[in-house]
Short mmCIF file of C-alpha atoms and ligand atoms in Angstrom, two decimals:
data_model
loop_
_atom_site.label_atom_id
_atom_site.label_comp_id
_atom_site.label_asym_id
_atom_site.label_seq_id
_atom_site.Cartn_x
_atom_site.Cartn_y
_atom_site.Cartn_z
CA UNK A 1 -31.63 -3.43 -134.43
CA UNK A 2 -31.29 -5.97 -137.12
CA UNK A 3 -32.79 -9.57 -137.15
CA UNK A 4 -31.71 -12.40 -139.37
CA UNK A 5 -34.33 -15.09 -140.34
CA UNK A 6 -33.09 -18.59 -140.36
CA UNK A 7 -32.48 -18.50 -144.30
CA UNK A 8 -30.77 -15.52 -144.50
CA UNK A 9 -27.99 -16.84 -142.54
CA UNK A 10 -28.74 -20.16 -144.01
CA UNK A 11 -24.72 -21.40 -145.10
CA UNK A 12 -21.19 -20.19 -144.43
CA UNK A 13 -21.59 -17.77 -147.32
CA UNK A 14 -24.81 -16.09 -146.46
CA UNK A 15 -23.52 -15.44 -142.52
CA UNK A 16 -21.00 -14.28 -143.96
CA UNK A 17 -23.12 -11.51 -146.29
CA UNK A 18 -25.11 -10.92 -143.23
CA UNK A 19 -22.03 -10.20 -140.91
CA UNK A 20 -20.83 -7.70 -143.40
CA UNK A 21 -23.56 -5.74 -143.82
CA UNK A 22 -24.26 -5.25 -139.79
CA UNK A 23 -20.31 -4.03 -139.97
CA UNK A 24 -21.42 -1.70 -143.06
CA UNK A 25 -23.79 0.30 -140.98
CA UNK A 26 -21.48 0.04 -137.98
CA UNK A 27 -19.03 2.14 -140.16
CA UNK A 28 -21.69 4.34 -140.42
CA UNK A 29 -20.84 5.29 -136.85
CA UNK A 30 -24.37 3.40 -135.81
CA UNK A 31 -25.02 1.16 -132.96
CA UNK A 32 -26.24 -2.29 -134.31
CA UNK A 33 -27.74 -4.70 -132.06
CA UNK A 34 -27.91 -8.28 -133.82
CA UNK A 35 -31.03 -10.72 -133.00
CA UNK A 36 -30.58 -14.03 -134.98
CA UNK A 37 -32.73 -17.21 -135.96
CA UNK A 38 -31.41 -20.50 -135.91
CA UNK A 39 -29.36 -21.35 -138.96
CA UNK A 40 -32.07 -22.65 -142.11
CA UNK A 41 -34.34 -25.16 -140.66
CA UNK A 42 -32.84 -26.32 -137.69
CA UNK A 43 -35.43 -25.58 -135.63
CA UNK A 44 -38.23 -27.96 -138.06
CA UNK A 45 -35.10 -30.48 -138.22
CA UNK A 46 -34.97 -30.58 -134.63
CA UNK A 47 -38.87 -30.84 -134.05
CA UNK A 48 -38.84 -33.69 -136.92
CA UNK A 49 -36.27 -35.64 -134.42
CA UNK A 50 -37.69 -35.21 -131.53
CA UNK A 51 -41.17 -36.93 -132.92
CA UNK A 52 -39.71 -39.94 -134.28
CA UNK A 53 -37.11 -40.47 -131.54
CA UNK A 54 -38.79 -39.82 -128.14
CA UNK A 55 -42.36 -38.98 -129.52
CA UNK A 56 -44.78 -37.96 -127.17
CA UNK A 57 -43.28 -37.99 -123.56
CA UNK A 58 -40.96 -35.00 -124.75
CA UNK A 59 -41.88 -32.82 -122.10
CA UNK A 60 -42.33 -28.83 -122.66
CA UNK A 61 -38.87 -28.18 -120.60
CA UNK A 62 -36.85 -30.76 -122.77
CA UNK A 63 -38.59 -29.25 -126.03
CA UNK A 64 -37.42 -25.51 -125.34
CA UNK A 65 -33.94 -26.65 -124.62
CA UNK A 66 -33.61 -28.71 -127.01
CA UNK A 67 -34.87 -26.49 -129.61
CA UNK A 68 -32.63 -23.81 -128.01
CA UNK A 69 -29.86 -25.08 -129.37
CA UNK A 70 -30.04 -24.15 -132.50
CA UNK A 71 -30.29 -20.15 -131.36
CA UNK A 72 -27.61 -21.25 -129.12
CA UNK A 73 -25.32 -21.92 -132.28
CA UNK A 74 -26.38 -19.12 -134.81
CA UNK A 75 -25.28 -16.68 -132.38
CA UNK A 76 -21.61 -18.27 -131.46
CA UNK A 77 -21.05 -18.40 -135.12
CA UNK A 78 -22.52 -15.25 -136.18
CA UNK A 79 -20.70 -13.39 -133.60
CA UNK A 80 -17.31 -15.02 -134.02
CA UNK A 81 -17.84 -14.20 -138.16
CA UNK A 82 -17.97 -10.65 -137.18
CA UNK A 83 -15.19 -10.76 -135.18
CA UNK A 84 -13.42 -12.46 -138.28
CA UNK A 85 -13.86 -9.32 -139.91
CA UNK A 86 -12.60 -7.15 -137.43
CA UNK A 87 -14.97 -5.70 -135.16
CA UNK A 88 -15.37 -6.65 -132.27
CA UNK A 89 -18.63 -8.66 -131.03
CA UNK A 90 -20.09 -10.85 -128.44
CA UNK A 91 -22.72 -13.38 -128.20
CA UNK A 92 -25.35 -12.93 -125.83
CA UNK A 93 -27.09 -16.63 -125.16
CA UNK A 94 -29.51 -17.23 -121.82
CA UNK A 95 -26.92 -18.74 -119.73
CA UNK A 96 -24.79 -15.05 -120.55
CA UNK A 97 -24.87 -12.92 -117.72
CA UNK A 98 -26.09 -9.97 -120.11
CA UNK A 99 -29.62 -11.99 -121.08
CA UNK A 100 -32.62 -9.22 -121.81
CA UNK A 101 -35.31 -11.55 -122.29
CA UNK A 102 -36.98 -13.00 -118.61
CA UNK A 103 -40.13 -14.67 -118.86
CA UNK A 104 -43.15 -16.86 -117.33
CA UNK A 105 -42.02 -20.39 -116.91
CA UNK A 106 -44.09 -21.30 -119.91
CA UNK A 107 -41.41 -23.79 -121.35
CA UNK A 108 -42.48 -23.74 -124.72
CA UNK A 109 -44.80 -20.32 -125.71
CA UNK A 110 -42.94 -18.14 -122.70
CA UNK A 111 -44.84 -14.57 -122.32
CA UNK A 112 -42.01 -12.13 -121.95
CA UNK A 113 -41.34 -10.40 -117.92
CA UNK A 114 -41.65 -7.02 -119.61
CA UNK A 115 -40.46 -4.89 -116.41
CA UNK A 116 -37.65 -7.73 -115.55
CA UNK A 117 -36.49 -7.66 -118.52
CA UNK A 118 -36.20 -3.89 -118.33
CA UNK A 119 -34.57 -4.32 -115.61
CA UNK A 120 -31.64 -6.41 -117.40
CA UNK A 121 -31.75 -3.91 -120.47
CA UNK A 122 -28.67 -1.46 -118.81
CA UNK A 123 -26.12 -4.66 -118.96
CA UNK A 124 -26.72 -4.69 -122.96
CA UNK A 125 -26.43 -0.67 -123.14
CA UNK A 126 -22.82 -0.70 -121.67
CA UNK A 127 -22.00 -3.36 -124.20
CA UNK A 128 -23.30 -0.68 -127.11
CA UNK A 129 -21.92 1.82 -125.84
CA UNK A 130 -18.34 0.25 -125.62
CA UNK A 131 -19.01 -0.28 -129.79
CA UNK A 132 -19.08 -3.68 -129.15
CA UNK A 133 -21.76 -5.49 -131.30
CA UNK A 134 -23.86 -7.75 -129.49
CA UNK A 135 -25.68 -10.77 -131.02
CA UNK A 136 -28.16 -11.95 -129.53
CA UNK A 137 -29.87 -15.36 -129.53
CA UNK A 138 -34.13 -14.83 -130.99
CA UNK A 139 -36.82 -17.30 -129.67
CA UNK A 140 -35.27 -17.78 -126.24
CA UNK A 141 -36.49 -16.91 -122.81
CA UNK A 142 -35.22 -17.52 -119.16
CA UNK A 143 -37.90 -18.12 -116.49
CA UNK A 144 -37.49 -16.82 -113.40
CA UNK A 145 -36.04 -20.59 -112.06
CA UNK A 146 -33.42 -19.71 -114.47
CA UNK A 147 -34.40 -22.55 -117.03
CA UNK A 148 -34.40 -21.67 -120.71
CA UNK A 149 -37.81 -20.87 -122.34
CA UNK A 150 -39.23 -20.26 -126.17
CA UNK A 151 -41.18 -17.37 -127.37
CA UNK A 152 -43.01 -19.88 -129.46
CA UNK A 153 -42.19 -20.59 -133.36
CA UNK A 154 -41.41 -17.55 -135.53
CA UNK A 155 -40.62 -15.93 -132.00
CA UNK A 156 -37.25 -14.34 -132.85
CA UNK A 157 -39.20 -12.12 -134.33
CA UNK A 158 -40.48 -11.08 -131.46
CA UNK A 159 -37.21 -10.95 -129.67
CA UNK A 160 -36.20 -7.98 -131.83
CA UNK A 161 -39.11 -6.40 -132.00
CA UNK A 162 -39.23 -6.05 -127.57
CA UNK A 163 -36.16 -5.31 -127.44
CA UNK A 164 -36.04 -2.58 -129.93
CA UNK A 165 -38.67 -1.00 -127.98
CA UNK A 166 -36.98 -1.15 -124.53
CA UNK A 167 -33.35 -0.24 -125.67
CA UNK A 168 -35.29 2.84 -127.45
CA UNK A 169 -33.65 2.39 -130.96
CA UNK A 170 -34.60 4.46 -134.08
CA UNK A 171 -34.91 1.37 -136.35
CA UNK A 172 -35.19 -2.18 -136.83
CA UNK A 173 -34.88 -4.29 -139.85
CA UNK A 174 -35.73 -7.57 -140.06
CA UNK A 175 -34.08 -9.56 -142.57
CA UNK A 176 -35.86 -12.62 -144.31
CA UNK A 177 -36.09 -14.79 -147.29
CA UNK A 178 -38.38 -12.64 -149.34
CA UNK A 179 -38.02 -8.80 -150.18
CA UNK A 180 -40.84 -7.75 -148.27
CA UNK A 181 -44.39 -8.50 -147.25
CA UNK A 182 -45.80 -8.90 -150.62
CA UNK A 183 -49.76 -9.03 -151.86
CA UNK A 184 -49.59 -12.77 -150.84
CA UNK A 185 -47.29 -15.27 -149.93
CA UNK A 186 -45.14 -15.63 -153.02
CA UNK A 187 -45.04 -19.09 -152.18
CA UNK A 188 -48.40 -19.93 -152.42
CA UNK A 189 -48.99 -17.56 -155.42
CA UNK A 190 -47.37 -16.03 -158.18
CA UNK A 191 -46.66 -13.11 -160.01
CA UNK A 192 -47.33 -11.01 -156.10
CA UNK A 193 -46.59 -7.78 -155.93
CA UNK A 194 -43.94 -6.14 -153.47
CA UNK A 195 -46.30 -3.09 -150.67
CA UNK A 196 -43.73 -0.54 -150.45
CA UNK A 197 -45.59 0.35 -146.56
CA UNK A 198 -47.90 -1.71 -144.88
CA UNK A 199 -49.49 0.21 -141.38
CA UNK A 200 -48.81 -1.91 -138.40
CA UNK A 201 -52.29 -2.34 -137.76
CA UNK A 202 -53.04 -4.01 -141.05
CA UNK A 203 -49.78 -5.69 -140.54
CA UNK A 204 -50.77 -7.07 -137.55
CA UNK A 205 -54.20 -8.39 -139.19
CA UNK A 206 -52.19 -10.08 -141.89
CA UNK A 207 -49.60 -11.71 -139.48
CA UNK A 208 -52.69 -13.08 -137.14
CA UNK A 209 -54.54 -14.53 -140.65
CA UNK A 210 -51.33 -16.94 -140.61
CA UNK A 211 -48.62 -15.05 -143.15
CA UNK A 212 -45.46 -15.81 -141.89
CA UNK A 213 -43.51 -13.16 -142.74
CA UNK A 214 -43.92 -11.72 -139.26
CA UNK A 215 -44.90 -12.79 -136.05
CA UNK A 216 -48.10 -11.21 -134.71
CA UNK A 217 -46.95 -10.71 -131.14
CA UNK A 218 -43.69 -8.98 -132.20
CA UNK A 219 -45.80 -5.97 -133.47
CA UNK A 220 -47.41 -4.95 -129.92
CA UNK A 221 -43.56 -3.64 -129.26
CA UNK A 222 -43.72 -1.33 -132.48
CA UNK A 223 -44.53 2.42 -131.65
CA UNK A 224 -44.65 5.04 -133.74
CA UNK A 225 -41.35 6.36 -133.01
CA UNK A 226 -39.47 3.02 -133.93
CA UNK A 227 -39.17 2.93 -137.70
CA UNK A 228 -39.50 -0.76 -138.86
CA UNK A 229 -38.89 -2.39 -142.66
CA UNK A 230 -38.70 -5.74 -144.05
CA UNK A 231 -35.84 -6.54 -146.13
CA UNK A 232 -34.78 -9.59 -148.47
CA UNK A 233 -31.04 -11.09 -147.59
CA UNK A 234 -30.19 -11.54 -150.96
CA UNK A 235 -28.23 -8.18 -151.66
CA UNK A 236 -26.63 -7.64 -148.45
CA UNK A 237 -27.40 -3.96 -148.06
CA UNK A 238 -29.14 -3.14 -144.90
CA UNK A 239 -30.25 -0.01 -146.83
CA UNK A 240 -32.51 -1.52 -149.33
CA UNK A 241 -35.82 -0.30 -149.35
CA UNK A 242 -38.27 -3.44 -148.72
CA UNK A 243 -41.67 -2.93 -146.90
CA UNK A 244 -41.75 -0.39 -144.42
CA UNK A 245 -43.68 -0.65 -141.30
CA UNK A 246 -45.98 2.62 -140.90
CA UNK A 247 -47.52 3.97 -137.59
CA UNK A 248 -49.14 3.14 -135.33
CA UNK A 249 -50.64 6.83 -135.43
CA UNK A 250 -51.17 7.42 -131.91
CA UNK A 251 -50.08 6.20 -128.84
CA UNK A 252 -47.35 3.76 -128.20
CA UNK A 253 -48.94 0.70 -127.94
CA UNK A 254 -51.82 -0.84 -130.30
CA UNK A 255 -54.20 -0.87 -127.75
CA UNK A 256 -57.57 1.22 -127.73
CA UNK A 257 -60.81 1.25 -127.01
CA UNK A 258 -63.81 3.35 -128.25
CA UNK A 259 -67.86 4.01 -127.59
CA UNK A 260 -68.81 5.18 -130.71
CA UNK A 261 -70.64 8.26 -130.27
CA UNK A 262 -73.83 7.67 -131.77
CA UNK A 263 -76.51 5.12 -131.64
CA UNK A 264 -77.10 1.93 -133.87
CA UNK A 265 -79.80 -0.82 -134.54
CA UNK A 266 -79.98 -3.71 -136.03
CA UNK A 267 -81.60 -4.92 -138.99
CA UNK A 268 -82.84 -8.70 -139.33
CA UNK A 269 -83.48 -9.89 -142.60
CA UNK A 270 -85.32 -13.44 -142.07
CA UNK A 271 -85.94 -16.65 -144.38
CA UNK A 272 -85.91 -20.62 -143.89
CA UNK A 273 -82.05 -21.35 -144.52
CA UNK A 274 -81.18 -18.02 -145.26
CA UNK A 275 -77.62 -19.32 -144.60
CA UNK A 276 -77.58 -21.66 -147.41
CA UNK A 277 -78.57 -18.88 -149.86
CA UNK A 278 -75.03 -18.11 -151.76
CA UNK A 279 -74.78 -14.57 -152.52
CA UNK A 280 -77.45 -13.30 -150.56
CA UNK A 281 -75.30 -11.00 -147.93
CA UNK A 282 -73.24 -9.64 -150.78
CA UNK A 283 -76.47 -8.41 -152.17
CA UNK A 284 -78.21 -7.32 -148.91
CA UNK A 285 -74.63 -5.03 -148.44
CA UNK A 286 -74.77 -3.21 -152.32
CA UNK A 287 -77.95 -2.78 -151.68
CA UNK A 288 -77.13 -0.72 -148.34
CA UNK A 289 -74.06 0.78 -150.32
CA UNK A 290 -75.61 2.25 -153.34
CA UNK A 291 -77.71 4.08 -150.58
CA UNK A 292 -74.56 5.09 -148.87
CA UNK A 293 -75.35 3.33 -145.75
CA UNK A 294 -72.43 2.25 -143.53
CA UNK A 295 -72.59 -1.90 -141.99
CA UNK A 296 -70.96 -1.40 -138.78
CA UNK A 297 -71.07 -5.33 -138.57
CA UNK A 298 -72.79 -9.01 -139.15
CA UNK A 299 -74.06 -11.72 -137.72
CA UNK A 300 -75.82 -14.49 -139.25
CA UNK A 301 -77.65 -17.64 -138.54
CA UNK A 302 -79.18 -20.37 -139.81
CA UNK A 303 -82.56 -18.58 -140.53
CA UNK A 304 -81.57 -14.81 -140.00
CA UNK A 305 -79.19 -12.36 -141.05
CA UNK A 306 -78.28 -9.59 -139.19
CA UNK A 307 -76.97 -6.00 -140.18
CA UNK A 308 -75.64 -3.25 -138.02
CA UNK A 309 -76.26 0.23 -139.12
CA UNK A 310 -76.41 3.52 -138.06
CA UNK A 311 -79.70 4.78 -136.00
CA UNK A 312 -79.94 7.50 -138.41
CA UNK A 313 -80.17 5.56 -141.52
CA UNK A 314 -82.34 3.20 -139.85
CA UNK A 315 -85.12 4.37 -141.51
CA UNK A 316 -83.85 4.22 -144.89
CA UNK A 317 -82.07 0.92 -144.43
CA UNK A 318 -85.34 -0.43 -143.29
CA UNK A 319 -87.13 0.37 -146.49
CA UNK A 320 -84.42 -0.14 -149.26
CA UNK A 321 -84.34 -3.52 -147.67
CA UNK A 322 -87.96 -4.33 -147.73
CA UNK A 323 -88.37 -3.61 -150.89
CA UNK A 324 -85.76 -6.26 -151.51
CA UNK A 325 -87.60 -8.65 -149.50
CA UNK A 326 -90.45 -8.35 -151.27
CA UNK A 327 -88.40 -9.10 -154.38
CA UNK A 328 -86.54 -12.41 -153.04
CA UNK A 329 -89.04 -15.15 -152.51
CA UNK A 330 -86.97 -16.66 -149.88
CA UNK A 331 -86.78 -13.90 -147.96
CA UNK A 332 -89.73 -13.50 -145.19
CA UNK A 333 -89.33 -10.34 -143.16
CA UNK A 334 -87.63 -7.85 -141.63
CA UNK A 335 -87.49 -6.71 -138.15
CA UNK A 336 -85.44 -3.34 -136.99
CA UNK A 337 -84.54 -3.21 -133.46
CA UNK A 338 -83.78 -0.34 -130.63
CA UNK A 339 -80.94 1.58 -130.26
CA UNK A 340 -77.91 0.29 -129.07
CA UNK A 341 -74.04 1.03 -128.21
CA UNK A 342 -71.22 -0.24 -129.88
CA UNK A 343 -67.95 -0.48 -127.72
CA UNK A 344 -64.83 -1.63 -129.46
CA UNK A 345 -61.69 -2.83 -127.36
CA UNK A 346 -58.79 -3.70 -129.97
CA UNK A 347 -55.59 -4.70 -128.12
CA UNK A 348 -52.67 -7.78 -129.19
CA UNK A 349 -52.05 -8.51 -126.21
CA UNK A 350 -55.87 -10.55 -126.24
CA UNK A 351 -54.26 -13.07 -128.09
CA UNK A 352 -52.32 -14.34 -125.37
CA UNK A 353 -54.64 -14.07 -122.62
CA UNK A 354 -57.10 -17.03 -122.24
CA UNK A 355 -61.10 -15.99 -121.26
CA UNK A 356 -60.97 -12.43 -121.98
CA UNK A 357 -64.15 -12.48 -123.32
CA UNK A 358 -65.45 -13.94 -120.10
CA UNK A 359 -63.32 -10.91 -118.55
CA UNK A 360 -65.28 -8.48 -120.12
CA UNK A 361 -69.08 -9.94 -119.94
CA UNK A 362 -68.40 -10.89 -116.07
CA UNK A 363 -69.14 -7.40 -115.10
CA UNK A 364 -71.60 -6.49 -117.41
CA UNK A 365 -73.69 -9.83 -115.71
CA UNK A 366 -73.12 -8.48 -112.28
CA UNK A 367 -74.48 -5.18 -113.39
CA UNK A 368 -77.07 -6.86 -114.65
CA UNK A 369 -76.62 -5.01 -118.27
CA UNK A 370 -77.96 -6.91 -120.59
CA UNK A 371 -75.61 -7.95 -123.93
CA UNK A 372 -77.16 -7.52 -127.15
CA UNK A 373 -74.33 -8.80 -129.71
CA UNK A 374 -70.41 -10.07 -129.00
CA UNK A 375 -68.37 -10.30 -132.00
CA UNK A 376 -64.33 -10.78 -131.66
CA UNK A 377 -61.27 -11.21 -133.71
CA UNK A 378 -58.01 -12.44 -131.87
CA UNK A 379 -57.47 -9.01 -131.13
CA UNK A 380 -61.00 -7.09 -130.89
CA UNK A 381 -63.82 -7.45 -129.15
CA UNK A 382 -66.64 -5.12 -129.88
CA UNK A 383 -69.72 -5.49 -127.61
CA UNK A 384 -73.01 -4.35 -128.26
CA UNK A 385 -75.55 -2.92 -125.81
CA UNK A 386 -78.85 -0.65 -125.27
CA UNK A 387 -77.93 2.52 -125.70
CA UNK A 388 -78.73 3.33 -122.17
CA UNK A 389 -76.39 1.06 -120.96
CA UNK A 390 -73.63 2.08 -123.36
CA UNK A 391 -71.64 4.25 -120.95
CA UNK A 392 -71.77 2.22 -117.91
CA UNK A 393 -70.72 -0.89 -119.64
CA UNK A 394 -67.83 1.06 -121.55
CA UNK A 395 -66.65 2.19 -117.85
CA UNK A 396 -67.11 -1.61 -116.65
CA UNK A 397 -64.90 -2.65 -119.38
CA UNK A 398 -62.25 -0.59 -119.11
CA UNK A 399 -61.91 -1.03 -115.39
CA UNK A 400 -61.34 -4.57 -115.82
CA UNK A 401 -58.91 -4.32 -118.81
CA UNK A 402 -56.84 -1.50 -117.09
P1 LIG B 501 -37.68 -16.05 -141.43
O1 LIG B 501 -37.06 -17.40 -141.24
O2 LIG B 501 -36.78 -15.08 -142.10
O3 LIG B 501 -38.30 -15.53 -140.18
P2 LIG B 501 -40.27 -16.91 -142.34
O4 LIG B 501 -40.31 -18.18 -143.12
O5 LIG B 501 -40.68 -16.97 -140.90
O6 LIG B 501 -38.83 -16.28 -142.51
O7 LIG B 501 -41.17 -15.80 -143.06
C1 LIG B 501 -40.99 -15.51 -144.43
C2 LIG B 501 -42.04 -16.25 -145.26
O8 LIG B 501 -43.30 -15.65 -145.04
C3 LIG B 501 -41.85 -16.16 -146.74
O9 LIG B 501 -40.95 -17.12 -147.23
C4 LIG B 501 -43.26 -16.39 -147.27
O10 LIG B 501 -43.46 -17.73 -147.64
C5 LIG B 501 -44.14 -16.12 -146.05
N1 LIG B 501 -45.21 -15.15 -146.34
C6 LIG B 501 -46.51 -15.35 -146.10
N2 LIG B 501 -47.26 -14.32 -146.49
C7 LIG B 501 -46.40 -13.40 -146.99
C8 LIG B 501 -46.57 -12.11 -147.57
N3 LIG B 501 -47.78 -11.52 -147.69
N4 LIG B 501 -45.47 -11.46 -147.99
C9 LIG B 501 -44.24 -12.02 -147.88
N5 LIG B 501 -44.02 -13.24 -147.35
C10 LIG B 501 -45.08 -13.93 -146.91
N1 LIG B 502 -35.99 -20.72 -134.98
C1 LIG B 502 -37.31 -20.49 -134.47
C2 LIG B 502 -38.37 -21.13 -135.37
O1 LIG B 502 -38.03 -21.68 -136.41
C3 LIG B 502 -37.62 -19.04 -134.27
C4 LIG B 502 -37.67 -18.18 -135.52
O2 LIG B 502 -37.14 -18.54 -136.55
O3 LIG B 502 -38.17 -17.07 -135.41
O4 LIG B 502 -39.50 -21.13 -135.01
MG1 LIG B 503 -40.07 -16.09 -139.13
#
């Protein structure tokens, strides 16, 4: 599976690179499936039209196919470019027959029919199998009504990524304007250095803090056995190294969830507008560190900070810490609490589903178990209870997330 970002098929010349390095590894005597962008910025240019010509009364259905046209393009052209050079190709567009992708009818941030589009995934195996290469348009979706859909922006990404997964390929390189996910954006900073891996986990943490360079929902299709890199257009050789994709370790999805086995407490560290007091947390956590003791996690407010550790070095914690206090005339006291669970629930897919959080507390209310701390990220939740409770909550939980 290869993907093409908008710039690397950005003119004539470039599709033209691109087309001949998908027929490179086809002479390999490999399958290639082709997922393209829409050519450069036609997708901003479009968007940029849209608002000054009709404005706000575009409605969600005109956006996505509007927008779709310029996947609808990339793929005639790329396709017929191959075929220039003598293998043979198709283009695979959402009013083709062969279409993979079915989703919701969410015109313009679709969420993909995963076992419908399974379903479909047999039409675009003949076509491999025949050695026909088939490009396919990224971004686009077809709701069940038949009417076209987007994945959202960046979503081509995700396009190759799914269907990678369900055709069961070995690899899947996605091909973009930079040479791989580097130690920032290198267009926001210079002198970055290129991460020969990156784990999909940490990845996925980067994509979600906003880089670009991938598309956070186009990870939850990577498994472990789908080898995944990100390459830079520029030399035309599908076989450069870039950044490769590592993992995930176990399982096929990125989804877990864990009780951690033993207990923890909390430590509150009070003072009038502790919050305002630059510094202070950073020294509160050497403090713990020099000691060796672990902060499972944080919370502060305006007049309290709170610090997660381990039951067992409770006791420790509690007087390295004091003695601090005594130190720091802003600080006032300290307070240690019970024990308490910690259950962790990491999954991508919470990033598209609205009041998870609600989800997950809803039975823990009914059971009338008590919570003691939330914290989330878009894609974990960990939830902290008495350690009684711990368990029964974690069983709660998963029952409603299965
Ligand atoms: P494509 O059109 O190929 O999908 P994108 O513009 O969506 O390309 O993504 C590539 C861009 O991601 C780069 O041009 C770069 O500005 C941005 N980016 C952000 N963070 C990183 C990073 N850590 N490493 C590499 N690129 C990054
Ligand atoms: N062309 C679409 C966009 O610009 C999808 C993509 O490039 O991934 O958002
Ligand atoms: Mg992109």
């Amino acid at each position: 599976m290869v993907k093409f970002g908008g710039t690397s098929i950005g003119d004539g010349e470039r599709i033209k690179k691109a087309a001949q390095s998908v027929i490179n590894e086809y002479m390999k005597g490999n399958k290639v499936v082709v997922v393209v962008s829409a050519i450069n910025k036609t997708t901003d240019d479009l968007v940029k039209i849209i608002e000054t010509s009709v404005g706000d009364s575009i409605s969600n259905k005109q956006m996505a196919e509007i927008l779709s046209v310029g996947e609808m393009t990339s793929v005639r052209i790329f396709s017929a470019t191959i075929e220039s050079l003598g293998v043979k190709s198709i283009y695979i567009d959402p009013y083709n027959e062969n279409w993979p992708i079915l989703t919701d009818n969410n015109f313009v941030d679709a969420h993909i029919d995963i076992e419908e589009s399974i379903k479909q995934s047999d039409k675009l195996n003949n076509i491999i199998e025949q050695g026909i290469i088939p490009v396919i348009s990224g971004f686009l979706g077809k709701s069940k009504n038949g009417h076209i859909t987007t994945l959202g922006r960046g979503g081509s990404d995700t396009t190759a990524f799914f269907l990678a997964n369900i055709l069961n390929a070995n690899q899947i390189i996605i091909v973009t304007d930079v040479s791989g996910v580097m130690t920032s954006d290198p267009n926001q900073i210079k002198d970055v250095e290129k991460l020969d891996k990156i784990s999909v986990e940490e990845m996925m943490d980067l994509a979600i803090s906003g880089a670009k360079v991938l598309h956070p929902n186009a990870l939850k299709y990577k498994n472990h056995l789908l080898s995944a890199k990100i390459i830079g257009y520029e030399s035309g050789n599908l076989s450069e190294n870039g950044t490769i994709i590592t993992g995930p370790v176990e399982g096929d999805m990125l989804s877990y969830s864990t009780l951690y086995p033993d207990p923890i407490t909390l430590l509150s560290v009070v003072g009038a507008n502790i919050i305002k007091n630059v510094g202070l947390l950073a020294e509160l956590a050497v403090i713990l560190a020099k000691s060796n003791i672990n902060i499972f996690g944080v919370s502060t407010g305006q007049n309290s900070i709170t610090l997660f550790v381990s039951k067992k070095d409770a006791f420790d914690a509690h007087s390295i810490l004091h003695e601090a206090i005594i130190k720091n005339n802003t600080l006032n006291s300290l307070s240690v609490g019970k024990k308490i669970a910690m259950l962790t629930f990491v999954s991508p897919g919470f990033i598209e589903t609205p009041g998870i959080i609600s989800d997950i507390t809803e039975p823990l209310r009914k059971n009338e178990i008590n919570i003691i701390e939330i914290s989330s990220s878009q894609t974990a939740i960990t939830v902290f209870v008495d350690w009684n409770d711990g368990e029964k909550a974690y069983k709660l939980i998963k029952e409603v997330l299965e």
